[in-house]
Amino acid sequence: MFHINDHFLKLPGSYLFAEIARRIREYQAAHPDADLIRLGIGDVTQPLVPAVIDAMHEAVDEMGKRETFRGYGPDFGYDFLVNAIREWDYEKRGISLAYDEVFVSDGAKCDVGNIQELFSDDAVIAVTDPVYPVYVDSNAMAGRAGNYKGDRWDRLVYLPCNAENGFVPALPEQKVDVLYLCYPNNPTGTVLTKEQLKVFVDWARENQALIIYDAAYRAYITTEGIPASIYEVEGAREVAIECNSFSKTAGFTGTRCAYTVIPHEVRGLSSTGEKVELNALWKRRMATKFNGVSYPVQRGAAAVYTEEGQKQIREVIAGYMENARIIREGLEARGFTVFGGKDAPYIWMKVPSGMDSWAFFDKLLDEAHVVGTPGAGFGPSGEGYFRLTAFNTREKTLEAVSRFERLKL
Ligand code: MLT
C-alpha cells in the first residue's frame, strides 16, 4: 500500500478556525434559539465597495465578448494590478519594486503556507508566540516542526510575546534560518515601531536568515510612523519577503486576491553552496502550481488603487476600527485588561484569572452567546488570553460588549 506523509498525523486536532466552527455548530444544534454574535474568525462583514463592484461588473462583461474575452492570465498577475500595487503600496512610501518582484495570488494564507516549500527540510523555523497558526502548521506538514509535545513543537523556535515584554519578541537565542513576523499582529493586535522592526532586519542580515513578513493588516495602522512595510527599514530587501492581501484591506475574504513581494536580493544557499534567488524559485513554483487569479477579481483589486476606491475602503476600515474602539473601551470599562485594537482589527484580552482560554471560550459562548478565539489556539504563550475581532457590524459589536455583563465571574 502507498505511504502517506506521516507529518500530517503529528498535527494536534484540527485547524484552529475549523475547530471553533465545529464547536459553534455543536452549540447551535443544542441551543437553536441562541443568537450568537461572532467575533471569532477574522472575517469581514461589510460588502465590497462600489468602485470594486463596478470594475468587476465591467470585467465580467468583457469576458462575455469575443473581442475582450481572456483565457489564462499572466502567471504572476496582470500588468494593471502589479503596477498599481507597485505605485500605491510601495512607490508612495518611497519603496521601489521591480515589476517581477510582485506575485499576485489568491490569498496571503496560501502564500505564507506555500512559501515554506522553498526552504530545506532541516531549516530552523522561528515564530512569534502567539502566532497565526498557518506558519506553524504548514511547516509541521513538511516535517520541519518536529514533534508536538505538550503544547509545542520540539523543532520550532518560539519567541514569546506577552504583556510582560510589551508583545515585543526577543531575538532568537539559537541559530534560526527563517523567522515569520506579522505586523500589525494577528492575534495580539499590537505593532512594532520602525526601530523595533530594524532590530529584526539587522539580526537577519547578520545571521543570513530570512524574514517572512505578513503585512495583511497594514491598512489598519492609525499611529503615525508605524511601518506599513518591512521595506521601510534599510536593508530589508536583502532578507525579507512580504505578503499582503486584499482580504482585510478591501473585504476580499470571499473574493480572493493577495500578493507577495520577493526582492531579487533575497538569496538562499543550495546544497552545493550556490546562492540562489528566492524570486526565481517562487516564479518556478507559481508557474507550475498556480494559474493566476481570475481577471474580474484582479480588475476589482486594481479598483482599490483609485482615488474613489481608496476613499471607500478607508470608510469601511474606519468603521471596523470604531468597532475595535468600542470593544477596547467597553471591556476596559468592565474591568478587563485589553491590548491591541489601535492599529489592528484584533483585541487581545486577558482571560479572568483561574480560567484557561478554552474554558473562557465555552463560558463566553454559553453565558453571553459571543464567539471569540482562545489564545491557546495561537500557541503556548497565547494561554491566558483571548482574541476578539472588530469585523462584525457596529450594532452587533455594541451588543456583544454589553453581553459581557452576563458573565458569571
Ligand atoms: C484569523 O481570524 O486569524 C484570520 O481570519 C485568518 C485568516 O485570515 O486566514
Tab-separated table of C-alpha atoms and ligand atoms in Angstrom:
chain	number	residue	atom	x	y	z
A	1	MET	CA	0.000	0.000	0.000
A	2	PHE	CA	1.170	3.526	-0.652
A	3	HIS	CA	2.550	5.601	2.208
A	4	ILE	CA	1.148	8.883	3.403
A	5	ASN	CA	3.000	11.929	4.680
A	6	ASP	CA	3.217	10.965	8.355
A	7	HIS	CA	3.862	14.538	9.392
A	8	PHE	CA	0.146	15.222	8.991
A	9	LEU	CA	-0.541	12.726	11.775
A	10	LYS	CA	1.554	14.761	14.179
A	11	LEU	CA	-0.735	17.789	13.867
A	12	PRO	CA	-2.757	18.250	17.043
A	13	GLY	CA	-6.520	18.321	16.338
A	14	SER	CA	-7.961	20.360	13.509
A	15	TYR	CA	-7.033	23.746	12.123
A	16	LEU	CA	-7.913	26.326	14.804
A	17	PHE	CA	-10.791	28.006	12.975
A	18	ALA	CA	-12.203	24.669	11.815
A	19	GLU	CA	-12.264	23.545	15.455
A	20	ILE	CA	-14.041	26.740	16.501
A	21	ALA	CA	-16.571	26.329	13.674
A	22	ARG	CA	-17.194	22.753	14.834
A	23	ARG	CA	-17.787	23.841	18.435
A	24	ILE	CA	-20.176	26.588	17.278
A	25	ARG	CA	-22.133	24.134	15.092
A	26	GLU	CA	-22.465	21.769	18.038
A	27	TYR	CA	-23.536	24.533	20.395
A	28	GLN	CA	-26.024	25.951	17.901
A	29	ALA	CA	-27.521	22.485	17.310
A	30	ALA	CA	-28.016	22.048	21.052
A	31	HIS	CA	-29.263	25.655	21.517
A	32	PRO	CA	-31.135	26.555	18.317
A	33	ASP	CA	-32.530	29.773	19.831
A	34	ALA	CA	-29.159	31.178	20.888
A	35	ASP	CA	-28.491	34.369	18.924
A	36	LEU	CA	-24.728	34.061	18.576
A	37	ILE	CA	-22.517	37.056	17.844
A	38	ARG	CA	-19.343	36.064	16.045
A	39	LEU	CA	-16.150	37.874	16.983
A	40	GLY	CA	-14.079	34.758	16.342
A	41	ILE	CA	-12.511	34.257	12.914
A	42	GLY	CA	-11.268	37.494	11.387
A	43	ASP	CA	-13.752	37.533	8.557
A	44	VAL	CA	-15.075	40.799	7.165
A	45	THR	CA	-18.806	41.582	7.203
A	46	GLN	CA	-19.094	44.740	5.071
A	47	PRO	CA	-19.773	44.339	1.329
A	48	LEU	CA	-17.256	45.112	-1.390
A	49	VAL	CA	-17.100	48.852	-2.078
A	50	PRO	CA	-18.822	50.325	-5.192
A	51	ALA	CA	-15.536	51.059	-7.021
A	52	VAL	CA	-14.591	47.367	-6.788
A	53	ILE	CA	-18.051	46.135	-7.773
A	54	ASP	CA	-18.192	48.451	-10.813
A	55	ALA	CA	-14.768	47.292	-12.002
A	56	MET	CA	-15.729	43.645	-11.552
A	57	HIS	CA	-19.034	44.094	-13.421
A	58	GLU	CA	-17.203	45.701	-16.301
A	59	ALA	CA	-14.639	42.901	-16.355
A	60	VAL	CA	-17.355	40.232	-16.355
A	61	ASP	CA	-18.946	41.958	-19.360
A	62	GLU	CA	-15.562	41.922	-21.115
A	63	MET	CA	-15.350	38.180	-20.520
A	64	GLY	CA	-18.676	37.813	-22.343
A	65	LYS	CA	-17.490	39.384	-25.612
A	66	ARG	CA	-15.236	37.699	-28.162
A	67	GLU	CA	-13.093	40.849	-28.665
A	68	THR	CA	-12.355	41.310	-24.965
A	69	PHE	CA	-12.572	37.744	-23.657
A	70	ARG	CA	-9.449	36.490	-21.834
A	71	GLY	CA	-8.269	32.959	-21.172
A	72	TYR	CA	-5.321	32.159	-18.921
A	73	GLY	CA	-3.884	35.309	-17.413
A	74	PRO	CA	-0.195	36.019	-16.772
A	75	ASP	CA	1.206	33.645	-14.128
A	76	PHE	CA	2.179	36.419	-11.741
A	77	GLY	CA	-0.680	38.888	-12.235
A	78	TYR	CA	-1.955	41.316	-14.862
A	79	ASP	CA	0.184	44.401	-15.546
A	80	PHE	CA	-2.567	46.756	-14.445
A	81	LEU	CA	-2.667	45.220	-10.953
A	82	VAL	CA	1.057	44.624	-10.495
A	83	ASN	CA	1.808	48.232	-11.475
A	84	ALA	CA	-0.964	49.602	-9.246
A	85	ILE	CA	0.476	47.654	-6.286
A	86	ARG	CA	3.974	48.956	-7.017
A	87	GLU	CA	2.761	52.520	-7.265
A	88	TRP	CA	0.178	52.741	-4.468
A	89	ASP	CA	1.542	50.362	-1.847
A	90	TYR	CA	5.251	50.986	-2.406
A	91	GLU	CA	6.294	53.988	-4.513
A	92	LYS	CA	4.023	56.246	-2.445
A	93	ARG	CA	6.039	55.058	0.588
A	94	GLY	CA	9.350	55.686	-1.137
A	95	ILE	CA	9.928	51.999	-1.894
A	96	SER	CA	10.845	50.973	-5.402
A	97	LEU	CA	10.000	47.436	-6.554
A	98	ALA	CA	10.854	45.835	-9.875
A	99	TYR	CA	7.907	44.616	-11.908
A	100	ASP	CA	8.855	40.961	-11.458
A	101	GLU	CA	9.216	41.221	-7.675
A	102	VAL	CA	5.422	41.243	-7.191
A	103	PHE	CA	3.430	37.999	-7.386
A	104	VAL	CA	-0.370	38.261	-7.402
A	105	SER	CA	-2.084	35.300	-5.761
A	106	ASP	CA	-5.373	34.121	-4.296
A	107	GLY	CA	-4.501	34.690	-0.656
A	108	ALA	CA	-1.883	35.619	1.906
A	109	LYS	CA	-2.820	32.447	3.783
A	110	CYS	CA	-1.897	30.402	0.695
A	111	ASP	CA	1.326	32.338	0.179
A	112	VAL	CA	2.534	32.145	3.781
A	113	GLY	CA	1.546	28.475	3.826
A	114	ASN	CA	3.222	27.632	0.500
A	115	ILE	CA	6.399	29.665	0.833
A	116	GLN	CA	7.985	27.016	3.076
A	117	GLU	CA	8.330	24.763	0.007
A	118	LEU	CA	11.382	26.875	-0.826
A	119	PHE	CA	13.239	26.015	2.395
A	120	SER	CA	15.380	22.964	3.054
A	121	ASP	CA	13.859	20.173	5.156
A	122	ASP	CA	16.221	20.924	8.007
A	123	ALA	CA	15.693	24.708	8.042
A	124	VAL	CA	15.172	26.012	11.567
A	125	ILE	CA	11.961	27.993	11.798
A	126	ALA	CA	11.124	30.649	14.393
A	127	VAL	CA	7.726	32.124	15.089
A	128	THR	CA	6.465	34.756	17.449
A	129	ASP	CA	4.217	33.183	20.062
A	130	PRO	CA	1.177	33.514	19.926
A	131	VAL	CA	1.096	33.255	16.157
A	132	TYR	CA	-1.189	32.845	13.147
A	133	PRO	CA	-1.305	29.022	13.040
A	134	VAL	CA	-0.696	28.708	9.284
A	135	TYR	CA	3.034	29.445	9.636
A	136	VAL	CA	3.385	26.648	12.159
A	137	ASP	CA	1.069	24.053	10.637
A	138	SER	CA	2.465	24.429	7.107
A	139	ASN	CA	5.993	23.789	8.384
A	140	ALA	CA	4.746	20.934	10.565
A	141	MET	CA	3.166	19.290	7.489
A	142	ALA	CA	6.560	19.424	5.801
A	143	GLY	CA	8.236	17.840	8.846
A	144	ARG	CA	10.179	20.951	9.769
A	145	ALA	CA	8.482	21.489	13.135
A	146	GLY	CA	9.472	18.120	14.605
A	147	ASN	CA	7.035	16.539	17.038
A	148	TYR	CA	4.228	18.106	19.016
A	149	LYS	CA	4.931	17.658	22.715
A	150	GLY	CA	2.658	19.067	25.397
A	151	ASP	CA	1.727	22.439	23.978
A	152	ARG	CA	4.506	22.981	21.412
A	153	TRP	CA	6.583	21.641	18.506
A	154	ASP	CA	10.035	20.496	19.532
A	155	ARG	CA	11.926	21.798	16.452
A	156	LEU	CA	10.283	25.206	16.301
A	157	VAL	CA	11.784	28.224	17.973
A	158	TYR	CA	9.114	30.190	19.829
A	159	LEU	CA	9.583	33.868	20.608
A	160	PRO	CA	7.085	34.677	23.368
A	161	CYS	CA	5.073	37.891	23.135
A	162	ASN	CA	3.140	38.761	26.231
A	163	ALA	CA	2.079	41.622	28.460
A	164	GLU	CA	5.388	41.333	30.352
A	165	ASN	CA	7.537	42.096	27.297
A	166	GLY	CA	5.024	44.531	25.802
A	167	PHE	CA	4.374	41.997	22.995
A	168	VAL	CA	7.808	42.696	21.520
A	169	PRO	CA	9.591	39.414	20.824
A	170	ALA	CA	13.217	38.946	21.823
A	171	LEU	CA	15.710	37.912	19.155
A	172	PRO	CA	16.225	34.144	18.818
A	173	GLU	CA	18.994	32.850	21.044
A	174	GLN	CA	19.858	29.942	18.776
A	175	LYS	CA	20.606	29.641	15.070
A	176	VAL	CA	17.437	30.271	13.086
A	177	ASP	CA	17.058	30.195	9.307
A	178	VAL	CA	13.578	31.591	8.814
A	179	LEU	CA	11.546	33.908	11.034
A	180	TYR	CA	7.863	34.663	10.490
A	181	LEU	CA	6.708	38.110	11.592
A	182	CYS	CA	3.200	39.526	11.264
A	183	TYR	CA	2.649	43.223	11.940
A	184	PRO	CA	0.166	44.658	12.735
A	185	ASN	CA	-0.001	41.423	14.625
A	186	ASN	CA	-2.524	38.676	14.376
A	187	PRO	CA	-3.593	37.698	17.032
A	188	THR	CA	-2.396	40.300	19.563
A	189	GLY	CA	-3.329	43.398	17.540
A	190	THR	CA	-0.031	45.015	18.553
A	191	VAL	CA	2.564	46.685	16.305
A	192	LEU	CA	6.329	47.218	16.127
A	193	THR	CA	7.875	50.628	15.669
A	194	LYS	CA	10.379	51.071	12.873
A	195	GLU	CA	13.235	50.908	15.398
A	196	GLN	CA	11.883	47.639	16.830
A	197	LEU	CA	11.492	46.153	13.360
A	198	LYS	CA	15.004	47.270	12.416
A	199	VAL	CA	16.385	45.063	15.202
A	200	PHE	CA	14.987	42.028	13.344
A	201	VAL	CA	16.182	43.180	9.928
A	202	ASP	CA	19.685	43.758	11.320
A	203	TRP	CA	19.598	40.341	13.006
A	204	ALA	CA	18.549	38.660	9.753
A	205	ARG	CA	21.342	40.395	7.842
A	206	GLU	CA	23.953	39.432	10.429
A	207	ASN	CA	22.740	35.851	10.624
A	208	GLN	CA	21.902	35.336	6.933
A	209	ALA	CA	18.368	34.468	7.930
A	210	LEU	CA	15.123	35.131	6.091
A	211	ILE	CA	12.101	37.056	7.399
A	212	ILE	CA	8.640	36.251	6.081
A	213	TYR	CA	6.758	39.455	6.828
A	214	ASP	CA	2.982	39.163	6.817
A	215	ALA	CA	1.555	42.670	6.412
A	216	ALA	CA	-2.066	41.620	5.823
A	217	TYR	CA	-3.380	44.121	8.386
A	218	ARG	CA	-1.342	47.167	7.436
A	219	ALA	CA	-4.381	49.123	6.221
A	220	TYR	CA	-5.453	49.304	9.879
A	221	ILE	CA	-2.430	51.269	11.095
A	222	THR	CA	-3.545	54.595	12.519
A	223	THR	CA	-0.491	55.578	14.596
A	224	GLU	CA	1.858	57.903	12.757
A	225	GLY	CA	5.249	56.375	11.983
A	226	ILE	CA	4.348	52.687	12.406
A	227	PRO	CA	5.882	50.912	9.388
A	228	ALA	CA	3.364	49.604	6.878
A	229	SER	CA	6.040	47.646	5.018
A	230	ILE	CA	9.224	45.971	6.214
A	231	TYR	CA	10.968	47.597	3.236
A	232	GLU	CA	10.704	50.918	5.062
A	233	VAL	CA	13.629	49.539	7.070
A	234	GLU	CA	17.021	49.890	5.417
A	235	GLY	CA	18.500	46.593	4.262
A	236	ALA	CA	15.211	44.677	4.402
A	237	ARG	CA	15.294	44.000	0.661
A	238	GLU	CA	18.188	41.580	1.249
A	239	VAL	CA	16.436	39.492	3.871
A	240	ALA	CA	12.655	39.857	3.701
A	241	ILE	CA	9.706	38.571	1.745
A	242	GLU	CA	6.468	40.493	2.292
A	243	CYS	CA	2.923	39.143	1.967
A	244	ASN	CA	-0.141	41.309	1.691
A	245	SER	CA	-3.788	40.738	0.980
A	246	PHE	CA	-6.936	42.463	-0.218
A	247	SER	CA	-8.965	40.373	2.268
A	248	LYS	CA	-8.825	42.705	5.227
A	249	THR	CA	-7.859	45.800	3.233
A	250	ALA	CA	-10.824	45.694	0.867
A	251	GLY	CA	-13.187	42.951	2.033
A	252	PHE	CA	-11.866	40.223	-0.304
A	253	THR	CA	-12.047	37.268	2.115
A	254	GLY	CA	-14.608	35.607	-0.147
A	255	THR	CA	-13.357	37.175	-3.384
A	256	ARG	CA	-9.689	36.138	-3.028
A	257	CYS	CA	-6.762	38.289	-4.076
A	258	ALA	CA	-3.386	38.923	-2.473
A	259	TYR	CA	0.238	39.396	-3.382
A	260	THR	CA	3.722	38.540	-2.229
A	261	VAL	CA	6.863	40.598	-2.806
A	262	ILE	CA	10.194	38.811	-3.262
A	263	PRO	CA	13.082	41.194	-3.954
A	264	HIS	CA	15.878	39.861	-6.153
A	265	GLU	CA	18.389	40.435	-3.368
A	266	VAL	CA	16.856	37.684	-1.194
A	267	ARG	CA	19.052	34.645	-1.708
A	268	GLY	CA	19.428	31.277	-0.038
A	269	LEU	CA	22.170	28.658	-0.207
A	270	SER	CA	21.746	25.492	-2.280
A	271	SER	CA	23.233	22.223	-1.032
A	272	THR	CA	26.185	22.822	-3.378
A	273	GLY	CA	26.850	26.219	-1.824
A	274	GLU	CA	25.405	28.299	-4.649
A	275	LYS	CA	23.483	31.478	-3.713
A	276	VAL	CA	20.061	31.246	-5.318
A	277	GLU	CA	17.398	33.958	-5.657
A	278	LEU	CA	14.141	33.001	-3.934
A	279	ASN	CA	12.403	35.152	-6.548
A	280	ALA	CA	13.445	32.673	-9.264
A	281	LEU	CA	12.311	29.681	-7.218
A	282	TRP	CA	8.924	31.275	-6.480
A	283	LYS	CA	8.458	32.096	-10.164
A	284	ARG	CA	9.104	28.459	-10.995
A	285	ARG	CA	6.703	27.303	-8.301
A	286	MET	CA	3.909	29.701	-9.220
A	287	ALA	CA	4.176	28.937	-12.937
A	288	THR	CA	3.949	25.223	-12.182
A	289	LYS	CA	1.282	25.129	-9.490
A	290	PHE	CA	-0.865	28.227	-9.955
A	291	ASN	CA	-2.956	29.562	-12.803
A	292	GLY	CA	-3.492	33.050	-11.514
A	293	VAL	CA	-6.376	34.981	-10.026
A	294	SER	CA	-9.389	35.492	-12.292
A	295	TYR	CA	-9.480	38.593	-14.490
A	296	PRO	CA	-12.634	40.121	-12.905
A	297	VAL	CA	-11.153	39.710	-9.425
A	298	GLN	CA	-7.869	41.341	-10.435
A	299	ARG	CA	-9.829	44.212	-12.005
A	300	GLY	CA	-11.721	44.566	-8.722
A	301	ALA	CA	-8.461	44.582	-6.753
A	302	ALA	CA	-6.970	47.212	-9.081
A	303	ALA	CA	-10.005	49.444	-8.434
A	304	VAL	CA	-8.869	49.647	-4.802
A	305	TYR	CA	-5.979	51.728	-6.142
A	306	THR	CA	-8.060	54.648	-7.387
A	307	GLU	CA	-8.959	57.841	-5.502
A	308	GLU	CA	-12.560	56.646	-5.274
A	309	GLY	CA	-11.594	53.105	-4.228
A	310	GLN	CA	-9.208	54.387	-1.550
A	311	LYS	CA	-11.829	56.733	-0.131
A	312	GLN	CA	-14.412	53.950	0.004
A	313	ILE	CA	-12.199	51.318	1.633
A	314	ARG	CA	-10.920	53.900	4.151
A	315	GLU	CA	-14.525	54.431	5.280
A	316	VAL	CA	-15.078	50.707	5.766
A	317	ILE	CA	-11.797	50.339	7.670
A	318	ALA	CA	-12.690	53.337	9.858
A	319	GLY	CA	-15.956	51.563	10.718
A	320	TYR	CA	-14.103	48.423	11.789
A	321	MET	CA	-11.664	50.483	13.819
A	322	GLU	CA	-14.580	52.172	15.536
A	323	ASN	CA	-15.733	48.656	16.491
A	324	ALA	CA	-12.246	47.989	17.839
A	325	ARG	CA	-12.549	51.105	19.989
A	326	ILE	CA	-15.978	50.000	21.222
A	327	ILE	CA	-14.589	46.614	22.257
A	328	ARG	CA	-11.427	48.017	23.823
A	329	GLU	CA	-13.104	50.735	25.823
A	330	GLY	CA	-16.182	48.640	26.631
A	331	LEU	CA	-14.120	45.796	28.053
A	332	GLU	CA	-11.800	48.126	29.924
A	333	ALA	CA	-14.822	49.801	31.495
A	334	ARG	CA	-15.967	46.361	32.625
A	335	GLY	CA	-12.630	45.696	34.303
A	336	PHE	CA	-10.916	43.552	31.667
A	337	THR	CA	-7.314	44.068	30.604
A	338	VAL	CA	-7.046	44.509	26.850
A	339	PHE	CA	-4.281	45.038	24.293
A	340	GLY	CA	-4.129	45.887	20.597
A	341	GLY	CA	-7.101	47.225	18.668
A	342	LYS	CA	-5.468	50.594	17.932
A	343	ASP	CA	-3.571	49.736	14.753
A	344	ALA	CA	-5.203	46.378	14.060
A	345	PRO	CA	-8.707	44.906	13.949
A	346	TYR	CA	-7.929	42.495	16.799
A	347	ILE	CA	-8.339	42.982	20.530
A	348	TRP	CA	-6.313	40.679	22.747
A	349	MET	CA	-7.723	40.419	26.251
A	350	LYS	CA	-6.577	38.680	29.396
A	351	VAL	CA	-8.958	35.936	30.452
A	352	PRO	CA	-10.244	36.245	34.020
A	353	SER	CA	-7.751	34.631	36.386
A	354	GLY	CA	-8.130	30.996	37.246
A	355	MET	CA	-9.518	30.123	33.840
A	356	ASP	CA	-7.811	28.826	30.709
A	357	SER	CA	-8.601	30.308	27.328
A	358	TRP	CA	-10.713	27.393	26.040
A	359	ALA	CA	-12.732	27.464	29.287
A	360	PHE	CA	-13.328	31.174	28.716
A	361	PHE	CA	-14.355	30.413	25.113
A	362	ASP	CA	-17.005	27.991	26.408
A	363	LYS	CA	-18.136	30.398	29.121
A	364	LEU	CA	-18.489	33.352	26.752
A	365	LEU	CA	-20.346	31.179	24.255
A	366	ASP	CA	-22.670	29.718	26.823
A	367	GLU	CA	-23.376	32.718	29.051
A	368	ALA	CA	-23.131	35.596	26.551
A	369	HIS	CA	-23.609	33.836	23.218
A	370	VAL	CA	-20.481	35.586	21.955
A	371	VAL	CA	-17.830	33.739	19.941
A	372	GLY	CA	-14.156	34.655	20.254
A	373	THR	CA	-10.891	32.806	19.752
A	374	PRO	CA	-8.976	31.228	22.647
A	375	GLY	CA	-5.415	32.456	22.885
A	376	ALA	CA	-4.053	28.940	23.376
A	377	GLY	CA	-5.115	28.177	19.799
A	378	PHE	CA	-2.381	30.554	18.648
A	379	GLY	CA	0.440	28.927	20.614
A	380	PRO	CA	1.641	28.276	24.161
A	381	SER	CA	2.108	31.943	25.050
A	382	GLY	CA	-1.484	32.607	23.992
A	383	GLU	CA	-2.741	30.728	27.024
A	384	GLY	CA	-4.406	33.111	29.426
A	385	TYR	CA	-5.502	35.417	26.594
A	386	PHE	CA	-8.471	35.634	24.251
A	387	ARG	CA	-8.934	37.310	20.855
A	388	LEU	CA	-11.945	39.327	19.660
A	389	THR	CA	-12.279	40.739	16.164
A	390	ALA	CA	-13.616	44.123	15.153
A	391	PHE	CA	-15.033	42.769	11.884
A	392	ASN	CA	-18.665	42.449	12.880
A	393	THR	CA	-21.216	45.233	12.440
A	394	ARG	CA	-21.336	48.179	14.836
A	395	GLU	CA	-24.711	47.048	16.235
A	396	LYS	CA	-23.532	43.508	16.916
A	397	THR	CA	-20.252	44.766	18.364
A	398	LEU	CA	-22.076	47.041	20.811
A	399	GLU	CA	-24.417	44.202	21.719
A	400	ALA	CA	-21.526	41.748	22.174
A	401	VAL	CA	-19.698	44.095	24.527
A	402	SER	CA	-22.823	44.686	26.595
A	403	ARG	CA	-23.320	40.922	26.851
A	404	PHE	CA	-20.065	40.632	28.816
A	405	GLU	CA	-22.248	41.809	31.732
A	406	ARG	CA	-23.915	38.400	31.630
A	407	LEU	CA	-20.703	36.581	32.541
A	408	LYS	CA	-20.784	34.976	35.956
A	409	LEU	CA	-17.257	35.665	37.087
B	1	MLT	C1	-7.934	34.997	11.576
B	1	MLT	O1	-9.029	35.005	12.117
B	1	MLT	O2	-6.880	34.862	12.188
B	1	MLT	C2	-7.912	35.197	10.100
B	1	MLT	O3	-9.176	35.358	9.605
B	1	MLT	C3	-7.361	34.060	9.445
B	1	MLT	C4	-7.079	34.311	8.018
B	1	MLT	O4	-7.057	35.446	7.543
B	1	MLT	O5	-6.851	33.314	7.370
